Tab-separated table of C-alpha atoms in Angstrom:
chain	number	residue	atom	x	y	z
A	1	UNK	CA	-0.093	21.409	12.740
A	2	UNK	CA	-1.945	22.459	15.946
A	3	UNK	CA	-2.196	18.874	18.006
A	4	UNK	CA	-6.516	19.714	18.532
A	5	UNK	CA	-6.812	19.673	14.897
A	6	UNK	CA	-4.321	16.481	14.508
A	7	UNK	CA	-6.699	14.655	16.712
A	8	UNK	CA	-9.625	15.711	15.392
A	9	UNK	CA	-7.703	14.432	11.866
A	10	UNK	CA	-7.022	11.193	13.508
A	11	UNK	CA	-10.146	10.072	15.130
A	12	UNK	CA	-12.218	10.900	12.177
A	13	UNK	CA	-9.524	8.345	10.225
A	14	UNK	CA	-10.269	5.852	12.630
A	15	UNK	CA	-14.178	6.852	12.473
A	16	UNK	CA	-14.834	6.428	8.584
A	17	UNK	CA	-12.667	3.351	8.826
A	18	UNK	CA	-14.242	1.371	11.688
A	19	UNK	CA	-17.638	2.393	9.714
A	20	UNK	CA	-17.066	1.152	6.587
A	21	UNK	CA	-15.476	-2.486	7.743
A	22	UNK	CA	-18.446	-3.222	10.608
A	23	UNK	CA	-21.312	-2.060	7.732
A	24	UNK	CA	-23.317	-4.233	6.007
A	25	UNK	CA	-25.230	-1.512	3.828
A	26	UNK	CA	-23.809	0.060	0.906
A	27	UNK	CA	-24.286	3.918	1.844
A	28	UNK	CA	-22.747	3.260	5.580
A	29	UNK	CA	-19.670	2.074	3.541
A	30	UNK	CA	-19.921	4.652	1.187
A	31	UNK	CA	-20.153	7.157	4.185
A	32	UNK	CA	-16.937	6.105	6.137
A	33	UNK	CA	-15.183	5.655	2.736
A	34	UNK	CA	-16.321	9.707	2.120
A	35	UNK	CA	-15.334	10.484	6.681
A	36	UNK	CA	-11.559	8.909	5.144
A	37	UNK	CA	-11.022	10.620	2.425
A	38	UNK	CA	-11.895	14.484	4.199
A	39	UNK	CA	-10.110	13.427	7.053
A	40	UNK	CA	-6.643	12.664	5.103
A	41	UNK	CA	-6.958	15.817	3.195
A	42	UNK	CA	-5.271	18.047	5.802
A	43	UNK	CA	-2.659	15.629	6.698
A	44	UNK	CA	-1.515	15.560	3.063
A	45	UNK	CA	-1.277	19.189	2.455
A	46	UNK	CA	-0.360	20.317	6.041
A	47	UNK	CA	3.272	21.152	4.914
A	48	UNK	CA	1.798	24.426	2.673
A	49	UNK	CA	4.074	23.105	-0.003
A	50	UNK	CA	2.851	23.318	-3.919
A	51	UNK	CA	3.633	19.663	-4.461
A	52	UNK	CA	1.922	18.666	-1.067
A	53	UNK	CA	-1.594	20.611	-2.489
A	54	UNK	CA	-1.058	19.201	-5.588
A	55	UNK	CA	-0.846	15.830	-4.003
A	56	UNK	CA	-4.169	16.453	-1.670
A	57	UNK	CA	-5.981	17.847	-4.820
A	58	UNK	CA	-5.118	14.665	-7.454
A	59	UNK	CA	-5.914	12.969	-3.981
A	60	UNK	CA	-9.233	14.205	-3.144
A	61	UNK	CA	-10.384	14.061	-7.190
A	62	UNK	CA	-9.824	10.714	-7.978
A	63	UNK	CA	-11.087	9.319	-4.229
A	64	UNK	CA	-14.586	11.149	-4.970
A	65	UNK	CA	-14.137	9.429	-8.400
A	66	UNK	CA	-14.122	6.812	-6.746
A	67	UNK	CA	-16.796	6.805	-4.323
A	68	UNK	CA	-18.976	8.525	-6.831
A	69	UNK	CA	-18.599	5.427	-9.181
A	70	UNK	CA	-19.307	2.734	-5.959
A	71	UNK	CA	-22.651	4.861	-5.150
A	72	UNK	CA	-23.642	4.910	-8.545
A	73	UNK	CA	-22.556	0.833	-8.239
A	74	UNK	CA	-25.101	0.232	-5.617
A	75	UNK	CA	-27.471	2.310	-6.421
A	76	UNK	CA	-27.952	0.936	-9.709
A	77	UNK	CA	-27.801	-2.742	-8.032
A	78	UNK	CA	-30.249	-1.765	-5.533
A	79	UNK	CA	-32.764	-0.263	-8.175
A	80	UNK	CA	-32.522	-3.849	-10.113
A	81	UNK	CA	-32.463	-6.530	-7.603
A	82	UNK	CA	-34.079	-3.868	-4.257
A	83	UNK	CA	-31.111	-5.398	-2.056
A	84	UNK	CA	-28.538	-2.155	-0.533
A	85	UNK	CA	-26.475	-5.463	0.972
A	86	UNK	CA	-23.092	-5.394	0.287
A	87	UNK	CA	-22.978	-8.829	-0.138
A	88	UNK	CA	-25.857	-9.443	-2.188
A	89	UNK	CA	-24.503	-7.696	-5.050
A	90	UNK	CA	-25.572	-9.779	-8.237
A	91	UNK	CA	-25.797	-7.006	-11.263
A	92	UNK	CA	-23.416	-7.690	-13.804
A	93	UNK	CA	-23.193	-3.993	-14.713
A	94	UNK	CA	-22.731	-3.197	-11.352
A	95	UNK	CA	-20.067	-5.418	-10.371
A	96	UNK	CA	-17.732	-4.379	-13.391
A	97	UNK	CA	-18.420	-0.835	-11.929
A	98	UNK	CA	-17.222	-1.455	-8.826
A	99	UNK	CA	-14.237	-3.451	-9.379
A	100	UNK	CA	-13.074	-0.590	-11.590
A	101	UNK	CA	-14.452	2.020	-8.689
A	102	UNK	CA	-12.406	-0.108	-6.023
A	103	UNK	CA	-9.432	-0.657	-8.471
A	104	UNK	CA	-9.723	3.367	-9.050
A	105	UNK	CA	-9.538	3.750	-4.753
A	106	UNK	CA	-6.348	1.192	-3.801
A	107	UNK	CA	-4.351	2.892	-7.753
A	108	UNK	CA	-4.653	-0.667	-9.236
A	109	UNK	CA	-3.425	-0.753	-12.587
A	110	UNK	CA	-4.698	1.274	-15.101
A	111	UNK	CA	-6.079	3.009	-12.158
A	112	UNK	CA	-2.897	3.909	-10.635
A	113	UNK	CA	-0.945	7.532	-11.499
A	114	UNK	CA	-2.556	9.435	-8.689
A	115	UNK	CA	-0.506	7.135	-6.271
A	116	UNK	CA	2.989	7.804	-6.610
A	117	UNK	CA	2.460	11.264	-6.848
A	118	UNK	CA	0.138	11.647	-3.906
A	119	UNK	CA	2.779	10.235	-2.021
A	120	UNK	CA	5.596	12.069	-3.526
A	121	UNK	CA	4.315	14.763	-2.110
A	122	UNK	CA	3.196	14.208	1.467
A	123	UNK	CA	5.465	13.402	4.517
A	124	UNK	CA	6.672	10.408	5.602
A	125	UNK	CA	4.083	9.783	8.136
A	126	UNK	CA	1.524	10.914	5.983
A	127	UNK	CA	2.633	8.284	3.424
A	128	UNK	CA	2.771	5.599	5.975
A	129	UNK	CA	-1.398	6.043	6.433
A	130	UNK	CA	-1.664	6.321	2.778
A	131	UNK	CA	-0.333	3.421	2.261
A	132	UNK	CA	-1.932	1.229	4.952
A	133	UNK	CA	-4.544	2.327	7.090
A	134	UNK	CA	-6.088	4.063	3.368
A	135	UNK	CA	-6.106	0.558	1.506
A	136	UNK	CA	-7.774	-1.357	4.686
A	137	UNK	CA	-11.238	0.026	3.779
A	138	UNK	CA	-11.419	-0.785	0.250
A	139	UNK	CA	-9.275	-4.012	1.007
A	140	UNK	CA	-12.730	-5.112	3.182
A	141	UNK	CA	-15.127	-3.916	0.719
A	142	UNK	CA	-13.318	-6.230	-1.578
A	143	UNK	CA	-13.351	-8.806	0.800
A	144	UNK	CA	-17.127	-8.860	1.475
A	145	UNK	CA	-17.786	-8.655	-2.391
A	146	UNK	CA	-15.489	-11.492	-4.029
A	147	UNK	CA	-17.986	-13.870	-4.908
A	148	UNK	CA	-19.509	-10.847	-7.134
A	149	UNK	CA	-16.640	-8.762	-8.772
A	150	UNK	CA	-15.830	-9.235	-12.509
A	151	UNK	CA	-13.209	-11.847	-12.311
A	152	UNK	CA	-11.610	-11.628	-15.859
A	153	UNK	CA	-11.271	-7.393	-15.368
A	154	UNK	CA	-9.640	-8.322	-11.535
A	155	UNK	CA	-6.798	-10.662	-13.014
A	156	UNK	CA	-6.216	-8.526	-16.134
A	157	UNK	CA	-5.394	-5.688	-13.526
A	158	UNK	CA	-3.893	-7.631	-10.794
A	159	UNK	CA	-0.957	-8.840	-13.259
A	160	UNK	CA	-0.467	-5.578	-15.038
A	161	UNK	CA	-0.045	-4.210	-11.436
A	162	UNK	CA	2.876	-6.512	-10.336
A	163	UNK	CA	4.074	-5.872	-13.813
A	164	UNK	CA	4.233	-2.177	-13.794
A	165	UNK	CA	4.242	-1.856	-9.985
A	166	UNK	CA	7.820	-3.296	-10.837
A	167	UNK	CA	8.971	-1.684	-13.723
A	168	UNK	CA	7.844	1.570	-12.959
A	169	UNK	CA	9.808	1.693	-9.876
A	170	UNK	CA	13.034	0.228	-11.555
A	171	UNK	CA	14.687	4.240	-12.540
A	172	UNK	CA	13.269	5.297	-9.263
A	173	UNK	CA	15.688	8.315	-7.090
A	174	UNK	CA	12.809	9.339	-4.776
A	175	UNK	CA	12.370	6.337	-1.909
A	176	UNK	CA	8.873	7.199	-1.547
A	177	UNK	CA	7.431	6.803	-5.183
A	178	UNK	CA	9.634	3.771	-5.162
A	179	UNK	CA	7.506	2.202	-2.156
A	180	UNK	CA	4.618	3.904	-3.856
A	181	UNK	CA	5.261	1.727	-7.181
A	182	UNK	CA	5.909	-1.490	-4.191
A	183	UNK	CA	2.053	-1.617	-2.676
A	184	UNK	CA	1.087	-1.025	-6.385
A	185	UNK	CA	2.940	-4.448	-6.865
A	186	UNK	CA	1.790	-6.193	-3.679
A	187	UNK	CA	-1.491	-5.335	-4.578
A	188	UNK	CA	-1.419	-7.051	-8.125
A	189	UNK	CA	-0.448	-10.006	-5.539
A	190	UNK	CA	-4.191	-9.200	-3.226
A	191	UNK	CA	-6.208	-9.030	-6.115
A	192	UNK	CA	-5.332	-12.294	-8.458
A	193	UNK	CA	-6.045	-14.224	-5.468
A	194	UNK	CA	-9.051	-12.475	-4.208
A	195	UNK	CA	-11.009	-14.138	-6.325
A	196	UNK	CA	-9.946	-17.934	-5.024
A	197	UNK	CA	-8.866	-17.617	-1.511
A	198	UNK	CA	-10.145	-14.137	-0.139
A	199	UNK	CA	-8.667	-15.056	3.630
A	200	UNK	CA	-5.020	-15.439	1.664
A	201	UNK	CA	-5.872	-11.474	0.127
A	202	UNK	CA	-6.271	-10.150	4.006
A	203	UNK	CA	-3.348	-12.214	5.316
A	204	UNK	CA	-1.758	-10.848	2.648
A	205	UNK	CA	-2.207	-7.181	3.498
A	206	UNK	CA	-1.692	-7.024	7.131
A	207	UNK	CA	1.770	-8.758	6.571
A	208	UNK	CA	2.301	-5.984	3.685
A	209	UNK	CA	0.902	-3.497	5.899
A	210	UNK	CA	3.045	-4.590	9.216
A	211	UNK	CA	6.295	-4.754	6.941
A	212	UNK	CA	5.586	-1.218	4.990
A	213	UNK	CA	4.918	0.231	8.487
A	214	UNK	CA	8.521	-0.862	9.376
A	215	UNK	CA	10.058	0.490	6.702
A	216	UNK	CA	8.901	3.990	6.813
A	217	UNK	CA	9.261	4.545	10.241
A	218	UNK	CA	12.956	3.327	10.011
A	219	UNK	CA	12.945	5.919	6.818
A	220	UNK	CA	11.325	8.637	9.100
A	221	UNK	CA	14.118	8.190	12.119
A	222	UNK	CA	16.546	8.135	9.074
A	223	UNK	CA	14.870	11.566	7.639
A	224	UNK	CA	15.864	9.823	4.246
A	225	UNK	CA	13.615	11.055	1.163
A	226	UNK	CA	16.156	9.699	-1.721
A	227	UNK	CA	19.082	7.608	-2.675
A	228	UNK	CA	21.398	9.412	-2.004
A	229	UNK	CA	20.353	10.621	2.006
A	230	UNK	CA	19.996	7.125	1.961
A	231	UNK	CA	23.811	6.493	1.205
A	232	UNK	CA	25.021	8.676	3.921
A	233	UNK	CA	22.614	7.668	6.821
A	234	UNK	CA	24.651	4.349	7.579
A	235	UNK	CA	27.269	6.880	9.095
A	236	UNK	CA	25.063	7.783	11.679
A	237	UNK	CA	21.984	5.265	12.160
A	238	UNK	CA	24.387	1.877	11.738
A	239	UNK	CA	21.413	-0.142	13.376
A	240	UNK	CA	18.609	1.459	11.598
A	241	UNK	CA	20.392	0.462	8.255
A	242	UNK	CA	20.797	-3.054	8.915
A	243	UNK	CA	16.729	-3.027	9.946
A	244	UNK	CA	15.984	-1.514	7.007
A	245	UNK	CA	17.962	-3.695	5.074
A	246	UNK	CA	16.621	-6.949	6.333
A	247	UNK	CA	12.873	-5.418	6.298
A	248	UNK	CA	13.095	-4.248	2.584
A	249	UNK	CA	14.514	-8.074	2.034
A	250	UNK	CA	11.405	-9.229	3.773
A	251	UNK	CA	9.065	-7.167	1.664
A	252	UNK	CA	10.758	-8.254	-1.486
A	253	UNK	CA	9.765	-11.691	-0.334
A	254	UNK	CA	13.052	-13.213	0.324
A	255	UNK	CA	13.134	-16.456	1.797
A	256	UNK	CA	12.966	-17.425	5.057
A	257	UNK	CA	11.663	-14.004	5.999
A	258	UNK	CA	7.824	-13.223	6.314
A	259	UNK	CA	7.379	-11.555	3.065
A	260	UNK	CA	7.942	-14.887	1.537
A	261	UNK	CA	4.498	-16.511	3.173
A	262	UNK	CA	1.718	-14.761	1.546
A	263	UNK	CA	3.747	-15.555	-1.516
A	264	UNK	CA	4.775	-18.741	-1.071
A	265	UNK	CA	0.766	-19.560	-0.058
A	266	UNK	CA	-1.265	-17.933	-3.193
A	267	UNK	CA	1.408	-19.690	-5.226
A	268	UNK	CA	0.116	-22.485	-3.527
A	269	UNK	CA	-3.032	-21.739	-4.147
A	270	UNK	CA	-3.206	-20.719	-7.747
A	271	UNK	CA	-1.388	-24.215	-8.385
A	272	UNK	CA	-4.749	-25.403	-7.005
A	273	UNK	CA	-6.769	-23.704	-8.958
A	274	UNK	CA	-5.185	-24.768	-11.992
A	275	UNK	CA	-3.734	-21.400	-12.497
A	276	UNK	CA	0.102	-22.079	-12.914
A	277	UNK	CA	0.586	-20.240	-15.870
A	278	UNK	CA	-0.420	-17.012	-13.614
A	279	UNK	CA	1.375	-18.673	-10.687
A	280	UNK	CA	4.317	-18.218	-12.939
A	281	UNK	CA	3.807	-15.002	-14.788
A	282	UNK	CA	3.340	-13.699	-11.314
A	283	UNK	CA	6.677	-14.768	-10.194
A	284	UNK	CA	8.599	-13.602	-13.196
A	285	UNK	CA	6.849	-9.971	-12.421
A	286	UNK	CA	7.898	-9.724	-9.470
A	287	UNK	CA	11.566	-9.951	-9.926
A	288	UNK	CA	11.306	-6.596	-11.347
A	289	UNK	CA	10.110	-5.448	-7.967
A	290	UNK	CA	12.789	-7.808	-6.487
A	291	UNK	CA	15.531	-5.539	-8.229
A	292	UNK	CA	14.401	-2.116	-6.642
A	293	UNK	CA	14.440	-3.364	-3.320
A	294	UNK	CA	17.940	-4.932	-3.877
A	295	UNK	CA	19.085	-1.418	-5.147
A	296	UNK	CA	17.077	0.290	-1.753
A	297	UNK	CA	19.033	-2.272	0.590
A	298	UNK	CA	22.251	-1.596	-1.302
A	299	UNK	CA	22.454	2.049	-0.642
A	300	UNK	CA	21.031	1.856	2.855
A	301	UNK	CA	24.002	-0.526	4.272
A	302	UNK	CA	26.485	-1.436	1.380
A	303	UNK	CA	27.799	1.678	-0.540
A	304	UNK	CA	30.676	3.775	0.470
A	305	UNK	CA	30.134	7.499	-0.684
A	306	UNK	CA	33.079	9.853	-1.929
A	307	UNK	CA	33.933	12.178	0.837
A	308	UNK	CA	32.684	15.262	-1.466
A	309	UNK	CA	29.009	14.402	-1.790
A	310	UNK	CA	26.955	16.721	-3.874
A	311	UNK	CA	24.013	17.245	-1.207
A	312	UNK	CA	23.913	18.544	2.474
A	313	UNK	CA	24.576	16.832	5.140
A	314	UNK	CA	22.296	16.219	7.515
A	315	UNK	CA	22.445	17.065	10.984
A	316	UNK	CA	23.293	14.343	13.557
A	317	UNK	CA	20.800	14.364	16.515
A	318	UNK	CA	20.620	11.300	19.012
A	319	UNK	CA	17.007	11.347	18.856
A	320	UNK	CA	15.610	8.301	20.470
A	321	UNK	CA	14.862	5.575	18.407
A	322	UNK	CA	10.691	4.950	17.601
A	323	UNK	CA	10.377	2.060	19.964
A	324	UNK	CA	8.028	0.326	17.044
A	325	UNK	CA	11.085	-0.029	14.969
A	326	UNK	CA	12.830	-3.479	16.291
A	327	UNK	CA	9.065	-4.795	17.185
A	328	UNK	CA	7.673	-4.178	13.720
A	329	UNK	CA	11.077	-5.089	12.409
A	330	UNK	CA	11.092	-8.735	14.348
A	331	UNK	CA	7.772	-9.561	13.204
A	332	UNK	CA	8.567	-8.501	9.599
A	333	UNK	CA	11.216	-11.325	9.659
A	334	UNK	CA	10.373	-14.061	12.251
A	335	UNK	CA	6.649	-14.300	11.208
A	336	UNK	CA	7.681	-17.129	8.930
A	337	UNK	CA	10.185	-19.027	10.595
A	338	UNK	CA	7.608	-19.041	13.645
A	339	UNK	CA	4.635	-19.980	11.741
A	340	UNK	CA	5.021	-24.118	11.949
A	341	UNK	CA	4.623	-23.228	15.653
């Protein structure tokens, strides 16, 4: 892609972001919501493959879903109560709308089976801003409007994400629907405790978001797409394996590693709120995830293949390693051990 039109691409990104988390009116947030979504479209199908336009076309029809449905939201909101504030949003019709319009935009369950394919079929880079800078606009939006969403339609979906976020990525080849079926997980985790602790939902997602970062830009050095690249890149990229290892560890929330605080804290929390059955169904659920990432770690560091492997090999270039790598992969597991200081 020509590096004028990559920049243009990029600062419009950062553009319909930074406008949607500084606004306080509905159609200024609507507006950088719409500048995101154009601006991504490009980057998706840049590679003039059929499964990358595919991937930009499910893309761009379910995000205008979307923001069609959180117009019509406040519009309907504004024509009751004659507020456009985001945060004075008191319409019971209106808040069901847009829980279900920002459950449609971050693929929370049952509003999730653009996701994996989307990013199935964009590069790793691409998948890296799907998957975090994407979800930090409608992450805010939720943020600024917890006190009003429909609470019993937000925990319904937030544990039938961590459920199927899990099991859907159990029979998983392709590494990036499995980290697809992952943030679908973590964010079952964001939204059951949006509703309690909405601070916890934001800490949350920039640990996901730092840890996620890590682990595709390992993936990227590594050039691995599936299991069984993955097998073979030890041979090369010792270093990068045992990163990735530890960092997939970490985002399976493992114990002392930082994945394990946000956890470990809405637990808390839920406890609190006299919640523990969902405390506990929550745990159980995401086990399942636990399992994939297991399975992702095994065949990054562990397994030995047979000399006659059934794929190409790739070709060994001492490129220089992304220098974000070992920073990214620090914080991802020291955040928690450093936290009591």
């Amino acid at each position: 892609m020509n590096p004028q039109a990559k920049l243009v691409f990029i600062t419009s990104l950062t553009l319909g972001t930074t406008i949607t988390i500084s606004s306080n009116h509905w159609i200024l947030a609507w507006t950088g919501l719409e500048i995101n979504t154009l601006a991504i479209l490009p980057l998706i199908s840049k590679s003039h493959h059929p499964r990358a336009t595919e991937a930009a076309t499910k893309y761009f029809l379910t995000q205008a879903a979307a923001s069609a449905l959180v117009l019509f939201s406040s519009m309907t909101n504004a024509w009751v109560t004659g507020q456009w504030d985001i945060t004075q949003l008191t319409h019971p019709t209106s808040c069901l709308i847009l829980t279900s319009a920002i459950a449609m935009k971050l693929g929370l369950v049952p509003f999730h089976f653009w996701f994996p394919e989307v990013l199935q079929g964009s590069s790793l880079s691409t998948g890296l801003l799907l998957a975090t800078i994407m979800k930090f606009p409608p992450i805010t939006l939720l943020y600024l409007t917890s006190q009003s969403l429909h609470p019993t339609a937000l925990v319904t979906m937030a544990l039938l994400s961590t459920a199927l976020g899990g099991w859907m990525g159990l029979n998983q080849t392709q590494i990036r629907k499995t980290l697809a079926f992952s943030s679908i997980s973590h964010l079952g985790w964001m939204a059951m405790i949006l509703l309690y602790n909405p601070k916890l939902t934001l800490l949350n997602f920039y640990l996901y978001a730092l840890m996620t970062t890590a682990v595709f830009l390992t993936l990227n050095s590594m050039k691995a797409l599936n299991l069984s690249t993955l097998m073979t890149a030890w041979t090369k990229t010792p270093a990068l394996s045992a990163f990735l290892l530890l960092t997939l560890l970490s985002l399976a929330g493992l114990p002392p590693l930082t994945g394990f605080l946000p956890k470990w804290l809405i637990i808390q929390e839920l406890t609190k709120q006299d919640m523990a059955l969902a405390a506990v169904v929550i745990s159980l659920l995401s086990l399942l995830s636990l399992f994939f990432y297991l399975r992702l770690a095994f065949c990054a560091t562990i397994t030995l293949p047979p000399h006659t492997t059934n794929h190409m090999k790739r070709w060994h270039t001492n490129k220089p390693v992304n220098i974000l790598i070992p920073i990214l992969t620090i914080l991802a597991l020291a955040l928690l051990p450093l936290s009591p200081m």
